[in-house]
mmCIF file of C-alpha atoms in Angstrom:
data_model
loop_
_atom_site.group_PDB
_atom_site.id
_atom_site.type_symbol
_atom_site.label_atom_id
_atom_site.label_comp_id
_atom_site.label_asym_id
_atom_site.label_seq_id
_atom_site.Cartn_x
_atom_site.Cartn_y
_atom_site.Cartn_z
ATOM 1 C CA UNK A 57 92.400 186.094 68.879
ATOM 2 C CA UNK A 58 90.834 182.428 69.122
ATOM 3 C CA UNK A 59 91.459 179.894 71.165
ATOM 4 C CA UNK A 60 93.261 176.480 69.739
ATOM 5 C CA UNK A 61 92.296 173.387 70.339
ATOM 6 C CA UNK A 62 94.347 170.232 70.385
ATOM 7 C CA UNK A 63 94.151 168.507 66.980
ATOM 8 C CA UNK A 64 93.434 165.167 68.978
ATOM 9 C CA UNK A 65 90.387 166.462 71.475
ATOM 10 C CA UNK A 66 89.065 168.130 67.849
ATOM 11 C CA UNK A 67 89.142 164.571 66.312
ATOM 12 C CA UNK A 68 87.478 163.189 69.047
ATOM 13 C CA UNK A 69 84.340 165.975 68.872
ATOM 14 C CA UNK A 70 83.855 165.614 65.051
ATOM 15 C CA UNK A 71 83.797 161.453 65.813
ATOM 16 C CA UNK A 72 81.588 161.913 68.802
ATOM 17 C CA UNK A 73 78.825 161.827 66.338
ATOM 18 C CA UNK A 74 80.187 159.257 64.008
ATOM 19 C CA UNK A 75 81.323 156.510 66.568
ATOM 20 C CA UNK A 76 78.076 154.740 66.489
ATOM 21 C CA UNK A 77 78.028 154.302 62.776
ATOM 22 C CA UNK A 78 82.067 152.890 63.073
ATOM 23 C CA UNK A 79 81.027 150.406 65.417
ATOM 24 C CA UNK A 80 78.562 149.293 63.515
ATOM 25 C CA UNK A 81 80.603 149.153 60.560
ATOM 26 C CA UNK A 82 83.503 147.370 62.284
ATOM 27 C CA UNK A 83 80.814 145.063 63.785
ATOM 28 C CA UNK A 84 79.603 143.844 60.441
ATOM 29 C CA UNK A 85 82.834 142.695 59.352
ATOM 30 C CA UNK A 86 81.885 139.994 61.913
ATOM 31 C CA UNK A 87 81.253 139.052 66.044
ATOM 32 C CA UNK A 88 83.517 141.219 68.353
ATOM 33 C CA UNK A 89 84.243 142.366 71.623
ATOM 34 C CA UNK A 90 84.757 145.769 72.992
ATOM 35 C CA UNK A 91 89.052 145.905 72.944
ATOM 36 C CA UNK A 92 88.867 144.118 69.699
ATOM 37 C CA UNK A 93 86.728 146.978 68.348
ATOM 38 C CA UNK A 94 88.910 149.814 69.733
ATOM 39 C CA UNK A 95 91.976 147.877 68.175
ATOM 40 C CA UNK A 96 90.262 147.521 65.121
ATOM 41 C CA UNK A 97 89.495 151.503 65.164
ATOM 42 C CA UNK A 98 93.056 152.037 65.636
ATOM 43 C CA UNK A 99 94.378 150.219 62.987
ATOM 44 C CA UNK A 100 92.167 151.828 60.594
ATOM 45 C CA UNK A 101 93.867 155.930 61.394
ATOM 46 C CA UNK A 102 90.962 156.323 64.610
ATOM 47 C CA UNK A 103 93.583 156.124 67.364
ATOM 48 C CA UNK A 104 91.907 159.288 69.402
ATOM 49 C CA UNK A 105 88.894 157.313 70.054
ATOM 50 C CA UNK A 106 88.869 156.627 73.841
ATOM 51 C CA UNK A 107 88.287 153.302 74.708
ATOM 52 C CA UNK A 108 85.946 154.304 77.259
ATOM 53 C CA UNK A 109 83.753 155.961 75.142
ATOM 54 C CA UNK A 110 83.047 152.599 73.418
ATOM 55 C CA UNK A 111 81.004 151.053 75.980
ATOM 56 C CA UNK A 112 78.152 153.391 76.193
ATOM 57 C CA UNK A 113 78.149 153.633 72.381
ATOM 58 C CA UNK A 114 77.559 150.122 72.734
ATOM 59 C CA UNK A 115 75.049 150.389 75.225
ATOM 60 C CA UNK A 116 73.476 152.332 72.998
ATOM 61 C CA UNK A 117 73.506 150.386 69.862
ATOM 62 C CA UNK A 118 72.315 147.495 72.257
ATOM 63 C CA UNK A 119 69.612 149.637 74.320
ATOM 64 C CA UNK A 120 68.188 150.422 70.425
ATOM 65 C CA UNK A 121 68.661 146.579 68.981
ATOM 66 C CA UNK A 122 71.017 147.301 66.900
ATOM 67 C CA UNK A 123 73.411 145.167 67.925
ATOM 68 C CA UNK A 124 73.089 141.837 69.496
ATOM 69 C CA UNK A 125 74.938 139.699 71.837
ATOM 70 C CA UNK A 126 76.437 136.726 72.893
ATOM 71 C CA UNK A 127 79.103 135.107 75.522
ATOM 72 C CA UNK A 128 81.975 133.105 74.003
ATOM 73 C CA UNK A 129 84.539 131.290 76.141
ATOM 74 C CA UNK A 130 88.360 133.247 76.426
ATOM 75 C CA UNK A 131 91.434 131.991 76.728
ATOM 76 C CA UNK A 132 92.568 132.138 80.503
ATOM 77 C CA UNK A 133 90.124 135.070 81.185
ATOM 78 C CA UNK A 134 86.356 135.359 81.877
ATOM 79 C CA UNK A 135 83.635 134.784 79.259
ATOM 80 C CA UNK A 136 83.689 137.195 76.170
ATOM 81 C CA UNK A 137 80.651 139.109 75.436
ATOM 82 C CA UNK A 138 80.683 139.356 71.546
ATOM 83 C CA UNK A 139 78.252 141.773 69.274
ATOM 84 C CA UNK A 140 77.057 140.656 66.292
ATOM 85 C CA UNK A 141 75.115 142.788 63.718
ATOM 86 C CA UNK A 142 71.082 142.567 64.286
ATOM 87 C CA UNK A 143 68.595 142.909 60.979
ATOM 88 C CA UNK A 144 68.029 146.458 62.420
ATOM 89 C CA UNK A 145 71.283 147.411 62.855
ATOM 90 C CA UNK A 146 72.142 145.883 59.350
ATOM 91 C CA UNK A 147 69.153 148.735 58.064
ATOM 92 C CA UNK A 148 70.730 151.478 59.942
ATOM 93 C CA UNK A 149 74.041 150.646 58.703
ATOM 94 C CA UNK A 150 73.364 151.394 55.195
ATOM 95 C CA UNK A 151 71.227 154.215 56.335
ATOM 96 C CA UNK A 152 73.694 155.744 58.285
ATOM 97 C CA UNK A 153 76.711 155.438 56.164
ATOM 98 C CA UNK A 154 74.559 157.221 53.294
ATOM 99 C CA UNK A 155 73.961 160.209 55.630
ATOM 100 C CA UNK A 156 77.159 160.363 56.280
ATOM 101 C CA UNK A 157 78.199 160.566 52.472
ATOM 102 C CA UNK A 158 76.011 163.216 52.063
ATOM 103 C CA UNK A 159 76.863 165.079 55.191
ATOM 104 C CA UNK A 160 80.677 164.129 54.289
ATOM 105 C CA UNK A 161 80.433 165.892 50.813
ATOM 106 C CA UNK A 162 78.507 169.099 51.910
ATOM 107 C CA UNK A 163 81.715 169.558 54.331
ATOM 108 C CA UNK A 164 83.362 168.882 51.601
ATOM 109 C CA UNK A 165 81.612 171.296 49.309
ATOM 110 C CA UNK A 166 82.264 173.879 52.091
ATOM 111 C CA UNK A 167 86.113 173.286 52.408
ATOM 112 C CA UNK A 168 86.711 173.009 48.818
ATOM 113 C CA UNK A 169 87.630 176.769 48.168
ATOM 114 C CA UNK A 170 90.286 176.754 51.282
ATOM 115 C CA UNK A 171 93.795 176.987 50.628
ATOM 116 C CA UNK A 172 95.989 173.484 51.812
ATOM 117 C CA UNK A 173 98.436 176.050 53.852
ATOM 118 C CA UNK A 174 98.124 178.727 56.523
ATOM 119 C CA UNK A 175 100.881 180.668 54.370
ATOM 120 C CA UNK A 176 98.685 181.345 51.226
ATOM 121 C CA UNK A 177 95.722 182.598 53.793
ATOM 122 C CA UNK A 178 97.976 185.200 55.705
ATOM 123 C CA UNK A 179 99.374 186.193 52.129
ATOM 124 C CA UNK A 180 95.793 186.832 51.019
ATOM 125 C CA UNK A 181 94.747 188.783 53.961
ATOM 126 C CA UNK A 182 97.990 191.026 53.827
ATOM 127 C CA UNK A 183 97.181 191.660 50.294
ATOM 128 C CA UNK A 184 93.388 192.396 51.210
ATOM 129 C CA UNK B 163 93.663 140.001 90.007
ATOM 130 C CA UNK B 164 96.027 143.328 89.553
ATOM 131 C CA UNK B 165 95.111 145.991 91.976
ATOM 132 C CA UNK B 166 94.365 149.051 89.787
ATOM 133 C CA UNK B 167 91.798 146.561 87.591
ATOM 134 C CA UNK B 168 90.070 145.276 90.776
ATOM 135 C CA UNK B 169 90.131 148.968 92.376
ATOM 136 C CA UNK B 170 88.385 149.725 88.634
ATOM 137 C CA UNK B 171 85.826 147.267 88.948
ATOM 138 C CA UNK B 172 84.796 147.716 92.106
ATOM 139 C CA UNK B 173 84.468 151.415 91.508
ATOM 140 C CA UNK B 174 82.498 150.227 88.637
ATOM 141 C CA UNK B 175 80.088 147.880 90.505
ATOM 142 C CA UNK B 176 79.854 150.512 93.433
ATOM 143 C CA UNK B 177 78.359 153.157 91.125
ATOM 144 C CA UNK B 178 76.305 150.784 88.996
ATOM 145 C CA UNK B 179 74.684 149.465 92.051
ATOM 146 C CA UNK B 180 73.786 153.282 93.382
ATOM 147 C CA UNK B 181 72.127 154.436 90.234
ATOM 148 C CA UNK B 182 70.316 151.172 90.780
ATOM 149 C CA UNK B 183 71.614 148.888 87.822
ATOM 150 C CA UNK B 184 70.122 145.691 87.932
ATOM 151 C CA UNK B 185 72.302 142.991 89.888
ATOM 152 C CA UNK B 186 71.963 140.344 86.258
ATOM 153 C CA UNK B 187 73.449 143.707 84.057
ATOM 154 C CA UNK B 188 76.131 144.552 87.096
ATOM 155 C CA UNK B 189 77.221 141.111 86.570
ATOM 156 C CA UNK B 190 77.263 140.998 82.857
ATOM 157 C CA UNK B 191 79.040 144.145 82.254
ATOM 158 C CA UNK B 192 81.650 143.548 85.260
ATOM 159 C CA UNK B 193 82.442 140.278 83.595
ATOM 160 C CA UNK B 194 82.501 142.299 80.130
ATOM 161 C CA UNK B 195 85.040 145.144 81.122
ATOM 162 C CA UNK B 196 87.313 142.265 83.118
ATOM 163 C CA UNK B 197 88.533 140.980 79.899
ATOM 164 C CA UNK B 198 88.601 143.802 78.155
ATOM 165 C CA UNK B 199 90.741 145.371 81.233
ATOM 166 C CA UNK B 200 93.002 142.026 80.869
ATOM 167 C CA UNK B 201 93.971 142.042 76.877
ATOM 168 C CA UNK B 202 94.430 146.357 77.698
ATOM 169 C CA UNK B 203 96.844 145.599 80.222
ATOM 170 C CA UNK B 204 98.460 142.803 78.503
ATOM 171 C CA UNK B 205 99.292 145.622 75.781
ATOM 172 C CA UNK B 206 100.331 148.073 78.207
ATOM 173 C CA UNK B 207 97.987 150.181 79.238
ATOM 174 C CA UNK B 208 96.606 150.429 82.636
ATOM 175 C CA UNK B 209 92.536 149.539 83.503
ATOM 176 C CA UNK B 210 92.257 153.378 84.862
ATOM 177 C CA UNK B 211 93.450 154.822 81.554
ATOM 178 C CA UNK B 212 91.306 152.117 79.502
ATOM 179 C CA UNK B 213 87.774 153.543 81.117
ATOM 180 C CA UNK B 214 89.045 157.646 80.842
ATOM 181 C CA UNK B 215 90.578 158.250 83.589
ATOM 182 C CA UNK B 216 87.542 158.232 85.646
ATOM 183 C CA UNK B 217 86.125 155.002 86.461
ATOM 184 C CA UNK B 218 82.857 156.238 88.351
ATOM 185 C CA UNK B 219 81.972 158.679 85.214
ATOM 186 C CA UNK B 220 82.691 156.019 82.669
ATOM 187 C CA UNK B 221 80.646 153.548 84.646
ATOM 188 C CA UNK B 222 77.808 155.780 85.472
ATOM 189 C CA UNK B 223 77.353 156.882 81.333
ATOM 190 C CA UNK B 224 78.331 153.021 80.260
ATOM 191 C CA UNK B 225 74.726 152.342 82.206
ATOM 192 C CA UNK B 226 73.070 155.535 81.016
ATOM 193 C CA UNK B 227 73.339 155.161 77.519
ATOM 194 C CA UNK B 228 72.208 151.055 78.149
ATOM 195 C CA UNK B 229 69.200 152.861 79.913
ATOM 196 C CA UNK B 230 69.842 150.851 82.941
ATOM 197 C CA UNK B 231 70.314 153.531 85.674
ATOM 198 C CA UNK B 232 67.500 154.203 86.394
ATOM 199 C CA UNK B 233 67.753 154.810 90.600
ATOM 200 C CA UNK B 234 66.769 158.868 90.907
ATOM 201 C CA UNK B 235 63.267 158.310 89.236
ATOM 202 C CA UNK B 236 62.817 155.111 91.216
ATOM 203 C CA UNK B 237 63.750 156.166 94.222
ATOM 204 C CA UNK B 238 60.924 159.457 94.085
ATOM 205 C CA UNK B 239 58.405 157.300 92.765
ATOM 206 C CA UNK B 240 58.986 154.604 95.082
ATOM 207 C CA UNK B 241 59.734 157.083 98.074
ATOM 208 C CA UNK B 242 56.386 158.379 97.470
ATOM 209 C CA UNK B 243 54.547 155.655 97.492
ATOM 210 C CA UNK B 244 55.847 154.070 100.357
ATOM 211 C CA UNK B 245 54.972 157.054 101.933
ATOM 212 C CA UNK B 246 51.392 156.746 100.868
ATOM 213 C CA UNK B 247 51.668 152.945 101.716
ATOM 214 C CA UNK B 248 52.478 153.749 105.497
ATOM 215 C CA UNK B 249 49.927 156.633 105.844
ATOM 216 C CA UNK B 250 47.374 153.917 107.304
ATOM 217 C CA UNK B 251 49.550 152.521 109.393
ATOM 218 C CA UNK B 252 51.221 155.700 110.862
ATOM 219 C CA UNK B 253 47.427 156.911 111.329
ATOM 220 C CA UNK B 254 46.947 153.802 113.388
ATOM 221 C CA UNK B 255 49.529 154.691 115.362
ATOM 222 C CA UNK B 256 49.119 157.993 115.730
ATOM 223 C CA UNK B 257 45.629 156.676 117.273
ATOM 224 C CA UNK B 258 46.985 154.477 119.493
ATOM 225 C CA UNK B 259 49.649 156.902 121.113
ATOM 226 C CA UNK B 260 46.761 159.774 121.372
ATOM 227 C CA UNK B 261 43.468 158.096 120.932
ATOM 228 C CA UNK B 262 43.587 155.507 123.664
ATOM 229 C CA UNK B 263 44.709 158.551 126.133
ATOM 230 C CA UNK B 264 41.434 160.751 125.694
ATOM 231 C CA UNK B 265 38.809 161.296 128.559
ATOM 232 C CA UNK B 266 36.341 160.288 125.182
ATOM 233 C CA UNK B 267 37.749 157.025 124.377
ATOM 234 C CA UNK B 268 38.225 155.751 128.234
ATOM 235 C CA UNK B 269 34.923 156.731 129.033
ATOM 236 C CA UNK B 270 33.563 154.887 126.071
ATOM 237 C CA UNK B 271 34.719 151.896 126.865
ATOM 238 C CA UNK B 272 35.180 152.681 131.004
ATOM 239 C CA UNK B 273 32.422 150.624 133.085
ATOM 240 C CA UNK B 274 29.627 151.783 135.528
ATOM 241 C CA UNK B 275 30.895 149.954 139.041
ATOM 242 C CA UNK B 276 28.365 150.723 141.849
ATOM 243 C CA UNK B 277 30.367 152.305 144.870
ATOM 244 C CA UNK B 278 30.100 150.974 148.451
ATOM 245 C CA UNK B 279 27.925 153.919 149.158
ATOM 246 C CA UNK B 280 26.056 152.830 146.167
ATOM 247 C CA UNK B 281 26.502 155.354 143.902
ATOM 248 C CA UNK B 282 27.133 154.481 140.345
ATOM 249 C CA UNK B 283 30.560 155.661 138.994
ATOM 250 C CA UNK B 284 32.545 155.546 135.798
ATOM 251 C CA UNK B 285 36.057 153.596 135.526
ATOM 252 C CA UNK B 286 37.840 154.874 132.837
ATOM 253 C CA UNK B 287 39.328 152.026 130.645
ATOM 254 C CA UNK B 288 43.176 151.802 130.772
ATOM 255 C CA UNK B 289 44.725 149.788 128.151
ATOM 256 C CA UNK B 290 47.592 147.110 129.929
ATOM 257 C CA UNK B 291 51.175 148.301 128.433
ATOM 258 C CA UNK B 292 51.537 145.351 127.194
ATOM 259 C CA UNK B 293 48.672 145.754 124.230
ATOM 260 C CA UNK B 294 50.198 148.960 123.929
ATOM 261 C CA UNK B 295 52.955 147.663 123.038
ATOM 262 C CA UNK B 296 51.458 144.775 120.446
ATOM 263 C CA UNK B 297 49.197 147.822 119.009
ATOM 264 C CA UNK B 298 51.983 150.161 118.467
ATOM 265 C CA UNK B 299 53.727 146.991 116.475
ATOM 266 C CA UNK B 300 50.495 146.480 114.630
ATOM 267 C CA UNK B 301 51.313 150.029 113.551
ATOM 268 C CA UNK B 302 54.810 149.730 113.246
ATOM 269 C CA UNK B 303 53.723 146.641 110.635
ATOM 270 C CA UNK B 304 50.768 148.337 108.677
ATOM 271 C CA UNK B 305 53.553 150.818 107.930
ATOM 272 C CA UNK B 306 55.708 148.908 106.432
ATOM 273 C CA UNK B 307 53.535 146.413 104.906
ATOM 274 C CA UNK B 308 51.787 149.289 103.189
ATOM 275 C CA UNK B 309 54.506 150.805 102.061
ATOM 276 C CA UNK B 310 55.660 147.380 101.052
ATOM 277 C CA UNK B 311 52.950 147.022 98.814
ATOM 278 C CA UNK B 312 52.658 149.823 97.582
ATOM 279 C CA UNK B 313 56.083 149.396 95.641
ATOM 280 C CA UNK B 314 55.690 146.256 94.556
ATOM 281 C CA UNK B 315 52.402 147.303 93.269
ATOM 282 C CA UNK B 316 54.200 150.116 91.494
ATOM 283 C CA UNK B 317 56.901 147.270 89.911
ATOM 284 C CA UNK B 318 54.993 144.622 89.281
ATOM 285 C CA UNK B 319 52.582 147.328 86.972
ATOM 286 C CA UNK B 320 55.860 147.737 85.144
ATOM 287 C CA UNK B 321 56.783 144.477 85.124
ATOM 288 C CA UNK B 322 60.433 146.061 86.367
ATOM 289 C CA UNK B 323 63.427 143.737 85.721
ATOM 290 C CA UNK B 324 64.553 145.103 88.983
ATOM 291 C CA UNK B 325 61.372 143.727 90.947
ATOM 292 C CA UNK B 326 62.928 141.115 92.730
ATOM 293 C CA UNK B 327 65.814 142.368 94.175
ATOM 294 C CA UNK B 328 64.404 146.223 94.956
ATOM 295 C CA UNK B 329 61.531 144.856 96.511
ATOM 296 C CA UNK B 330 63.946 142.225 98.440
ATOM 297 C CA UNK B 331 66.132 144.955 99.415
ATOM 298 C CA UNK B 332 62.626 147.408 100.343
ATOM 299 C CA UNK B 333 61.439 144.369 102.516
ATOM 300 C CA UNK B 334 64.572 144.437 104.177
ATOM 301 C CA UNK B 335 65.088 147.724 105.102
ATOM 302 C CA UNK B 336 61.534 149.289 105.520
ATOM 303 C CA UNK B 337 61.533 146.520 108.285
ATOM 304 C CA UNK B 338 64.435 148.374 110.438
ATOM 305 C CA UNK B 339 63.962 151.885 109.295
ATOM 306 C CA UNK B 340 60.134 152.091 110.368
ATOM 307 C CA UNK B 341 60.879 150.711 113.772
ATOM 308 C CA UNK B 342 63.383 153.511 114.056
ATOM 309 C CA UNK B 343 60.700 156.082 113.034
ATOM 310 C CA UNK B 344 58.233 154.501 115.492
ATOM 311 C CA UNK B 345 60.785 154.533 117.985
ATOM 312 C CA UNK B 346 61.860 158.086 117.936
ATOM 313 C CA UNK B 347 58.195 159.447 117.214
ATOM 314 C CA UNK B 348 57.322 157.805 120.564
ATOM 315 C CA UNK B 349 60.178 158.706 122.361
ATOM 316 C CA UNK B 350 58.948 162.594 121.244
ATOM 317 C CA UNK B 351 55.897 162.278 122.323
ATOM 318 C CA UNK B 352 56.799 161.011 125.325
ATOM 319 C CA UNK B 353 59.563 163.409 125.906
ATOM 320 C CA UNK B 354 56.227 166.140 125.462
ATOM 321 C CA UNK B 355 53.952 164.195 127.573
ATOM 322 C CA UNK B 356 51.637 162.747 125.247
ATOM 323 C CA UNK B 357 50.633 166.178 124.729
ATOM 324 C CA UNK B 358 47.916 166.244 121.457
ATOM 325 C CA UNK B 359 49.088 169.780 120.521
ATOM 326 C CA UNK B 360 49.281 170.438 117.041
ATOM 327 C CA UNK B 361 53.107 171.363 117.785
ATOM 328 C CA UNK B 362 53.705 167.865 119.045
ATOM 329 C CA UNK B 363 51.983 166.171 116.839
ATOM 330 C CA UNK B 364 54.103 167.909 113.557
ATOM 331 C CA UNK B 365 57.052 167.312 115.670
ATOM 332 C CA UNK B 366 56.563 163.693 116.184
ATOM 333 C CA UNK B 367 55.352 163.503 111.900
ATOM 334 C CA UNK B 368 58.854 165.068 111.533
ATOM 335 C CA UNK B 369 61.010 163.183 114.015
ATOM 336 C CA UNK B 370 59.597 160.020 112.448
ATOM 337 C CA UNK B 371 60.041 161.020 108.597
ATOM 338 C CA UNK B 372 63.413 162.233 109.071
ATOM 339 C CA UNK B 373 64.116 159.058 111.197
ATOM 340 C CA UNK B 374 62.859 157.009 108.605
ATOM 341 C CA UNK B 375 64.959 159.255 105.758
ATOM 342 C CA UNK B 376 68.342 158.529 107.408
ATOM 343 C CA UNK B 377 67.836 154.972 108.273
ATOM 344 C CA UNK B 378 66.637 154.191 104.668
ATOM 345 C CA UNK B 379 69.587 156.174 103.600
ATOM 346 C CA UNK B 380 71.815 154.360 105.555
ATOM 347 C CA UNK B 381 70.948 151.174 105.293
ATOM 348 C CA UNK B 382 71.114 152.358 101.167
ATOM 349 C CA UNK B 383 74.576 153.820 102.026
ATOM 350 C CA UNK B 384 75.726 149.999 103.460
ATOM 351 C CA UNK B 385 74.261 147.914 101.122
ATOM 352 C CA UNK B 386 75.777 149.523 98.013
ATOM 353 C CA UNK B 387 79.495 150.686 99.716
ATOM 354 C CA UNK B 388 79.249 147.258 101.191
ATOM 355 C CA UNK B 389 80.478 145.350 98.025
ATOM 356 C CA UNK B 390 83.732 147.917 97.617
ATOM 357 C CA UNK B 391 84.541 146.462 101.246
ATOM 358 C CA UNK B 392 83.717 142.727 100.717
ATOM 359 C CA UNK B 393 85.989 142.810 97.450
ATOM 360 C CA UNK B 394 83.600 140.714 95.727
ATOM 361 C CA UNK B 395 84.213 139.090 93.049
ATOM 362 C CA UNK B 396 82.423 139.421 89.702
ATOM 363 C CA UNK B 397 79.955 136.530 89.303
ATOM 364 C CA UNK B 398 79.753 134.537 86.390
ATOM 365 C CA UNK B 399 78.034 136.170 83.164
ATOM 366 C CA UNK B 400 74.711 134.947 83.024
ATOM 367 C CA UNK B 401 73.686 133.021 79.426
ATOM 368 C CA UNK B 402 72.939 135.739 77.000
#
C-alpha cells in the first residue's frame, strides 16, 4: 500500500527546486514585480506555485546578485519594487536552464519505458 | 487600508523586527508586499491566502532566504559581550557594597585621634551614604558603558548595517535594565546583611543577571510588540 499525494502539493515539490530558475526566466523577459511574476507563472500552466513562496526565492536571487532592483511609482498604491536581470543572473540563467535540460531528459530517459495508463500496468502485473 | 492586509503587515513587521531585520529592509519589504497585497485583493484573493496562510512563517523565511534575520546569533554574541563589557563595572560594585565594609579597608584609611586620656586610637573610616550612593552609580554606569562598548565594538568590526539602530536600542535599554540589576543585587545583599559569604555573594551575581535577563527581555518584548499596537504605518521605501 502507498500513500497518495495530491497531484497539486506533488507539483509544487518537483518546482521547489526549479522556481528560482522560472523567476529568473520570467524576469528576463523584462523589469517586474512580485504579483506580476506569480501572474505571469500562472499564465504559463504554473498555477500551484504559491505566491508566498515567491518572495524568499526572490530574496534569494537578490541575497546572491542575481537579480537587481529598483522602485517605480504605482498607480494609486505605494512605490513598486521592480527586478531586473543582473550580468550574474543573466550567466546563471543560461547555466541553469542547461542543467535543467539535461536533468529534464535523464527523467525523461527514465520515464520513457512507462506505459501512458494505469490500465496497461495492472494488466502487466496480472499477467506476471 | 483593509483589515486582514494591515493585520498581515503588521504580523509581518512584528516578526521581521524580532529576528532583528534591519528597520531600512522592514520598510522596503513592507512597502513591497503592500502592493502586491493590493493588485491580490483587487483579483480576489485575500492578503492571508497571498503569503500561505501563515503570515509570521512567510515573513520569517521571506527574511531568511534575503539573509537578513539575523537576531539569534546577534543576540548570543552580543549578550556575551555585554556581559564581558559590565564585568568591570559589576566588580566595582561588588567592591563598593563589600569592600568599603571590611575592618581592612576602614582601618586603612581610619585616622589615629589621641583620646582625652591620651591614648592614641583608631577611627575607622565610614564612607557618608551619600558617596555610596554616587559610587554604586559609578558602578551602575561602568556596567553599562562597558557593555555598551563592547557591542558596538563588536558592530562596528563588522561594519553591521544594523549598527545604528541595535546599538541605539542597546543604549537605551542597558540604561534601565542595569539599574534594575543593581537594584535588586543590593536589595539582596541587604536583605542578607551585607554578609561576604560566598552564598550571598552567588546569590546577589544571580539576582542581578536574572534581573538584568528579564528587563532586557522585556524591554525587547515592548519595543518589537509595540509597533503591532501603534498600527504603524509602513514608511516610505527608501531610494533603491
Amino acid at each position: 500500500m502507498h500513500r497518495m499525494t495530491a497531484p497539486s502539493l506533488r507539483q509544487s515539490q518537483i518546482l521547489r527546486g526549479a522556481l528560482d530558475l522560472c523567476l529568473l526566466a520570467v524576469i528576463a523577459h523584462g523589469p517586474t514585480y512580485g504579483y506580476e511574476m506569480t501572474k505571469r507563472l500562472a499564465e504559463r500552466g504554473l498555477t500551484t506555485v504559491a505566491e508566498g513562496s515567491i518572495y524568499p526565492a526572490l530574496g534569494r536571487l537578490q541575497r546572491d546578485g542575481l537579480v537587481e532592483t529598483f522602485r517605480q511609482a504605482s498607480d494609486g498604491g505605494p512605490p513598486r519594487k521592480y527586478y531586473r536581470l543582473s550580468p550574474a543572473g543573466a550567466v546563471a540563467l543560461v547555466e541553469w536552464r542547461a542543467e535543467w535540460e539535461g536533468t529534464r531528459s535523464a527523467i525523461d530517459r527514465v520515464l520513457a519505458d512507462i506505459p501512458q495508463t494505469p490500465e496497461v500496468n495492472i494488466e502487466v502485473t496480472r499477467e506476471a | 487600508m483593509k483589515p486582514e492586509r494591515e493585520h498581515v503587515l503588521s504580523v509581518c513587521r512584528t516578526e521581521w523586527k524580532r529576528i532583528g531585520v534591519p528597520a531600512d529592509s522592514r520598510d522596503e519589504m513592507t512597502t513591497e508586499l503592500e502592493g502586491d497585497l493590493q493588485d491580490a485583493e483587487r483579483d480576489g484573493a485575500t492578503a492571508l491566502e497571498y503569503v500561505g496562510g501563515d503570515a509570521s512563517s512567510f515573513a520569517r523565511r521571506w527574511a531568511e532566504e534575503r539573509g537578513l534575520a539575523r537576531a539569534r546569533w546577534h543576540l548570543l554574541v552580543t549578550g556575551l559581550l555585554a556581559i564581558v563589557g559590565g564585568m568591570p563595572g559589576a566588580g566595582l560594585g561588588l567592591f563598593f557594597a563589600y569592600g568599603w565594609s571590611s575592618d581592612t579597608f576602614r582601618e586603612r584609611f581610619g585616622q589615629y585621634k589621641t583620646m582625652a586620656d591620651g591614648a592614641v586610637e583608631l577611627v575607622p573610616f565610614y564612607p557618608p551614604p551619600a558617596l555610596i550612593l554616587a559610587l554604586y552609580a559609578l558602578a551602575g554606569l561602568t556596567v553599562a558603558g562597558g557593555a555598551f562598548m563592547a557591542v558596538r565594538s563588536y558592530f562596528a568590526w563588522r561594519e553591521d548595517r544594523a549598527l545604528r539602530e541595535t546599538t541605539f536600542n542597546l543604549l537605551i535599554g542597558t540604561v534601565p535594565a542595569v539599574a534594575a540589576a543593581a537594584g535588586a543585587g543590593i536589595t539582596y545583599a541587604w536583605y542578607h546583611d551585607f554578609q561576604d559569604e560566598l552564598r550571598v555573594m552567588l546569590g546577589i551575581g544571580l539576582v542581578a543577571a536574572l534581573t538584568f535577563a528579564l528587563a532586557i527581555a522585556a524591554l525587547r518584548a515592548l519595543a518589537v510588540y509595540s509597533t503591532r499596537s501603534r498600527g504603524r504605518q509602513p514608511l516610505a521605501l527608501p531610494e533603491l
